Amino acid sequence: MLIVDDSNIIRRRIERSVHTDTVSVVGTACNGVEAVKMFKEHSPDLVTMDLTMPEMEGNEAISAIIAIDPNVSILVISALADKLTAIDAISRGASGFLTKPFNEQELNEAIVELMEFRKK
Amino acid sequence: MNEQHMQVFVDATKHYFSHLSNKPATVQVPYLINHDDAVLFDYTGIIGIGGKYRGNVYFTAPETMMQYVLMTQGEQVCSAEFCLDIVGEVANTVAGNARRDLGPEFVISAPIKFAGKPDKMLLGTESRSYAIPIQWRLYTAAIVVSVT
């Protein structure tokens, strides 16, 4: 999986918190531009994506990544808690939405759910 | 900003700290502050507000509190750089969660973070500013809302 967030603390926290056997972290990115670049390099099955970031925001990065690989699973992890933001992310191709603040259990459940859905 | 709007930020702040640990934050009564009286602790994360609203929201906290927040999240590094990062993340989360009630027209920027006191005053001159004191464990911090 690829972790995208402008906060180093959040990137490190997600990396520490993922405890599923089926997922390993291939890289991290701090904005949308870096995310698209790293996605092209590593082709991960799963991306966790923040939305509010400098340079290129998450929703733009979602569209760019989906254009490269429509089958990738993108879990948005954002503080933006309104429904329209979630709907917009999903309509761009995101597979799930987790609102900050999140805990370890919520993160792992969301990742397992996406990976299970991916198998079907 | 009316009383209901202020409650949105109070609720978002309480939600953040209750999610962080089993010790909820106590939020004291918000009070009006003058443009020249910015409330500032060691680290501050400021979020610019656009869309239907204008102004900014900032979270400011002492270093010891930010170090404790980092440790609560399993972080073993409590450097100044990480304190700056987490203070911005708290501000971003509180402002972002406020959109649940204020809607997508409450547009927020990525956080700007700094230590100490800035060269320019943070508060908007066109809006009234409210400080919301926050007590969490042994620490006192504040959310300042300066939005019109």
Coordinates of C-alpha atoms in Angstrom, one line a residue:
Chain A
M1 CA 0.0 0.0 0.0
L2 CA 1.0 3.6 -0.5
I3 CA 0.3 6.1 2.3
V4 CA -0.4 9.7 1.3
D5 CA -0.8 12.5 3.9
D6 CA 0.9 15.9 4.3
S7 CA 1.5 15.1 8.0
N8 CA 4.6 13.0 8.7
I9 CA 3.0 12.0 12.1
I10 CA -0.1 10.6 10.4
R11 CA 2.0 8.8 7.7
R12 CA 4.1 7.2 10.5
R13 CA 1.0 6.4 12.5
I14 CA -0.8 4.7 9.6
E15 CA 2.4 2.7 8.9
R16 CA 2.6 1.6 12.5
S17 CA -1.1 0.8 12.8
V18 CA -1.5 -1.5 9.8
H19 CA -1.6 -5.1 11.2
T20 CA -3.0 -7.1 8.4
D21 CA -1.0 -10.0 6.8
T22 CA -2.1 -9.1 3.3
V23 CA -0.8 -5.5 3.3
S24 CA 2.7 -4.1 3.3
V25 CA 3.7 -0.5 2.9
V26 CA 5.6 0.2 -0.3
G27 CA 6.0 3.9 0.1
T28 CA 4.7 7.2 1.5
A29 CA 4.0 10.6 -0.1
C30 CA 3.3 14.0 1.4
N31 CA 1.2 15.5 -1.4
G32 CA -0.8 14.6 -4.5
V33 CA 2.1 15.2 -7.0
E34 CA 4.4 12.9 -5.1
A35 CA 1.5 10.4 -4.7
V36 CA 1.0 10.1 -8.4
K37 CA 4.7 9.7 -9.0
M38 CA 5.1 7.0 -6.4
F39 CA 2.0 5.2 -7.7
K40 CA 3.5 5.0 -11.1
E41 CA 6.7 3.6 -9.7
H42 CA 5.2 1.0 -7.3
S43 CA 1.7 0.2 -8.6
P44 CA 0.3 -0.6 -5.2
D45 CA -3.1 -2.4 -4.8
L46 CA -4.2 0.1 -2.0
V47 CA -3.7 3.8 -1.4
T48 CA -4.6 5.7 1.8
M49 CA -5.3 9.3 0.7
D50 CA -5.6 12.5 2.6
L51 CA -7.6 15.3 0.9
T52 CA -6.3 18.7 2.2
M53 CA -2.7 18.8 1.0
P54 CA -0.4 21.4 -0.6
E55 CA 0.6 21.3 -4.2
M56 CA -2.0 18.8 -5.4
E57 CA -5.0 18.0 -3.2
G58 CA -6.3 14.5 -2.6
N59 CA -9.3 14.6 -4.8
E60 CA -7.2 15.6 -7.8
A61 CA -4.7 12.8 -7.0
I62 CA -7.6 10.3 -6.8
S63 CA -8.7 11.2 -10.3
A64 CA -5.1 11.0 -11.6
I65 CA -4.4 7.6 -10.0
I66 CA -7.7 6.1 -11.1
A67 CA -6.9 7.2 -14.7
I68 CA -3.7 5.1 -14.4
D69 CA -5.3 2.1 -12.7
P70 CA -9.1 1.9 -12.4
N71 CA -8.9 -1.2 -10.2
V72 CA -6.8 0.3 -7.4
S73 CA -8.5 0.6 -4.0
I74 CA -8.3 4.1 -2.5
L75 CA -9.1 4.7 1.2
V76 CA -9.6 8.4 1.9
I77 CA -8.5 9.3 5.4
S78 CA -9.5 12.9 5.9
A79 CA -10.7 15.4 8.6
L80 CA -13.3 16.7 6.1
A81 CA -16.4 15.3 7.7
D82 CA -19.3 16.5 5.4
K83 CA -21.2 14.1 3.3
L84 CA -20.6 15.9 0.0
T85 CA -16.8 15.6 0.4
A86 CA -17.2 11.8 0.8
I87 CA -19.6 11.6 -2.2
D88 CA -17.1 13.6 -4.3
A89 CA -14.2 11.3 -3.4
I90 CA -16.3 8.2 -4.1
S91 CA -17.5 9.5 -7.4
R92 CA -13.9 10.1 -8.4
G93 CA -13.1 6.5 -7.7
A94 CA -12.2 6.2 -4.1
S95 CA -13.4 2.9 -2.5
G96 CA -13.8 4.0 1.1
F97 CA -13.8 7.0 3.5
L98 CA -12.4 7.1 7.0
T99 CA -12.8 10.4 9.0
K100 CA -10.0 11.7 11.2
P101 CA -9.6 11.3 14.1
F102 CA -9.3 7.6 13.7
N103 CA -8.1 4.8 15.9
E104 CA -6.1 1.7 15.0
Q105 CA -9.1 -0.6 15.0
E106 CA -11.1 1.6 12.7
L107 CA -8.1 1.8 10.3
N108 CA -7.5 -1.9 10.2
E109 CA -11.2 -2.7 9.7
A110 CA -11.4 -0.3 6.8
I111 CA -8.4 -1.8 5.2
V112 CA -9.5 -5.4 5.7
E113 CA -12.9 -4.5 4.3
L114 CA -11.4 -3.0 1.1
M115 CA -9.0 -5.9 0.6
E116 CA -11.9 -8.4 1.1
F117 CA -14.0 -6.5 -1.4
R118 CA -11.1 -6.4 -3.8
K119 CA -10.9 -10.3 -3.8
K120 CA -14.5 -10.6 -4.9
Chain B
M1 CA -20.2 33.4 14.1
N2 CA -23.1 32.8 16.4
E3 CA -23.4 30.6 19.5
Q4 CA -24.4 27.6 17.4
H5 CA -21.3 28.0 15.2
M6 CA -19.1 28.2 18.3
Q7 CA -20.6 25.0 19.6
V8 CA -19.5 23.3 16.4
F9 CA -15.9 24.0 17.2
V10 CA -16.4 23.0 20.9
D11 CA -17.9 19.7 19.8
A12 CA -15.1 19.1 17.2
T13 CA -12.4 19.8 19.8
K14 CA -14.0 17.5 22.4
H15 CA -14.4 14.8 19.8
Y16 CA -10.7 15.0 18.9
F17 CA -9.5 14.5 22.5
S18 CA -12.0 11.9 23.4
H19 CA -10.9 9.9 20.4
L20 CA -7.3 10.3 21.4
S21 CA -7.7 8.7 24.9
N22 CA -10.2 7.8 27.5
K23 CA -9.7 11.2 29.1
P24 CA -12.1 13.7 27.5
A25 CA -11.2 17.4 27.2
T26 CA -13.0 20.0 29.2
V27 CA -13.9 23.0 27.2
Q28 CA -14.4 26.2 29.1
V29 CA -16.7 29.1 28.2
P30 CA -15.5 30.9 25.0
Y31 CA -14.7 34.5 25.4
L32 CA -14.3 37.5 23.0
I33 CA -10.7 38.7 22.4
N34 CA -9.4 41.9 20.8
H35 CA -7.3 41.9 17.7
D36 CA -4.2 42.8 19.7
D37 CA -4.7 40.1 22.3
A38 CA -4.0 36.8 20.4
V39 CA -3.9 33.8 22.7
L40 CA -0.6 31.9 21.9
F41 CA 1.2 29.0 23.5
D42 CA 4.4 27.3 22.3
Y43 CA 3.0 25.8 19.1
T44 CA 0.2 27.0 16.8
G45 CA -1.5 25.5 13.8
I46 CA -3.6 27.9 11.8
I47 CA -6.2 27.0 9.1
G48 CA -7.3 29.6 6.6
I49 CA -11.0 29.7 6.0
G50 CA -12.6 30.5 2.6
G51 CA -15.8 29.8 0.6
K52 CA -18.9 31.2 2.2
Y53 CA -16.9 32.0 5.3
R54 CA -13.8 34.2 5.8
G55 CA -11.1 34.3 8.4
N56 CA -9.1 31.6 10.2
V57 CA -9.2 29.1 13.0
Y58 CA -6.2 28.2 15.0
F59 CA -5.2 25.7 17.7
T60 CA -2.4 26.7 20.1
A61 CA -0.9 24.5 22.8
P62 CA 2.1 24.2 25.1
E63 CA 5.0 22.0 24.1
T64 CA 4.4 19.5 26.9
M65 CA 0.9 18.9 25.7
M66 CA 1.9 18.3 22.2
Q67 CA 4.6 15.9 23.4
Y68 CA 1.9 14.0 25.4
V69 CA -0.4 13.9 22.3
L70 CA 2.5 12.5 20.3
M71 CA 3.2 9.8 22.9
T72 CA -0.6 8.9 23.1
Q73 CA -0.5 8.2 19.4
G74 CA 2.4 5.8 19.9
E75 CA 5.1 8.2 18.7
Q76 CA 8.5 7.8 20.3
V77 CA 10.0 11.0 18.8
C78 CA 8.8 14.2 20.4
S79 CA 11.0 16.7 18.6
A80 CA 10.0 20.3 17.8
E81 CA 9.4 19.3 14.2
F82 CA 6.9 16.6 15.3
C83 CA 5.2 19.0 17.8
L84 CA 4.7 21.4 14.9
D85 CA 3.4 18.6 12.7
I86 CA 0.8 17.5 15.3
V87 CA -0.3 21.0 16.3
G88 CA -1.2 21.5 12.6
E89 CA -3.0 18.1 12.5
V90 CA -5.1 19.0 15.5
A91 CA -6.1 22.3 13.9
N92 CA -6.8 20.6 10.6
T93 CA -8.9 17.9 12.2
V94 CA -11.0 20.3 14.3
A95 CA -11.6 22.6 11.3
G96 CA -12.3 19.7 9.0
N97 CA -14.7 18.1 11.4
A98 CA -16.6 21.4 11.7
R99 CA -17.7 20.9 8.0
R100 CA -20.0 18.1 9.3
D101 CA -22.2 21.0 10.5
L102 CA -21.1 24.0 8.5
G103 CA -21.0 22.1 5.2
P104 CA -18.6 22.1 2.2
E105 CA -18.9 25.9 1.9
F106 CA -16.6 26.1 5.0
V107 CA -13.5 25.7 2.9
I108 CA -10.3 25.0 4.8
S109 CA -6.6 25.4 3.8
A110 CA -3.7 23.1 4.7
P111 CA -2.3 24.1 8.1
I112 CA 0.3 26.7 8.6
K113 CA 2.4 25.9 11.6
F114 CA 4.7 27.9 13.8
A115 CA 6.5 28.0 17.1
G116 CA 6.4 31.0 19.4
K117 CA 4.9 34.3 18.3
P118 CA 4.4 35.3 14.7
D119 CA 5.5 38.7 13.2
K120 CA 2.0 39.5 12.2
M121 CA -1.2 39.3 14.2
L122 CA -3.2 36.2 13.4
L123 CA -6.6 37.4 14.0
G124 CA -8.8 38.8 11.2
T125 CA -9.6 42.5 11.5
E126 CA -13.0 42.2 10.0
S127 CA -14.4 39.6 12.4
R128 CA -14.8 39.1 16.1
S129 CA -12.5 36.5 17.5
Y130 CA -13.4 34.0 20.2
A131 CA -10.9 32.0 22.3
I132 CA -12.1 28.6 23.5
P133 CA -10.0 27.4 26.4
I134 CA -9.4 23.6 26.5
Q135 CA -8.3 21.6 29.5
W136 CA -7.0 18.1 28.7
R137 CA -5.3 16.1 31.4
L138 CA -2.9 18.6 33.1
Y139 CA -2.6 20.9 30.1
T140 CA -4.4 24.0 28.9
A141 CA -4.6 24.9 25.2
A142 CA -7.0 27.0 23.1
I143 CA -8.9 27.0 19.9
V144 CA -9.3 30.6 18.5
V145 CA -12.1 31.2 16.0
S146 CA -11.9 34.3 13.9
V147 CA -14.4 33.8 11.2
T148 CA -17.1 35.9 9.6

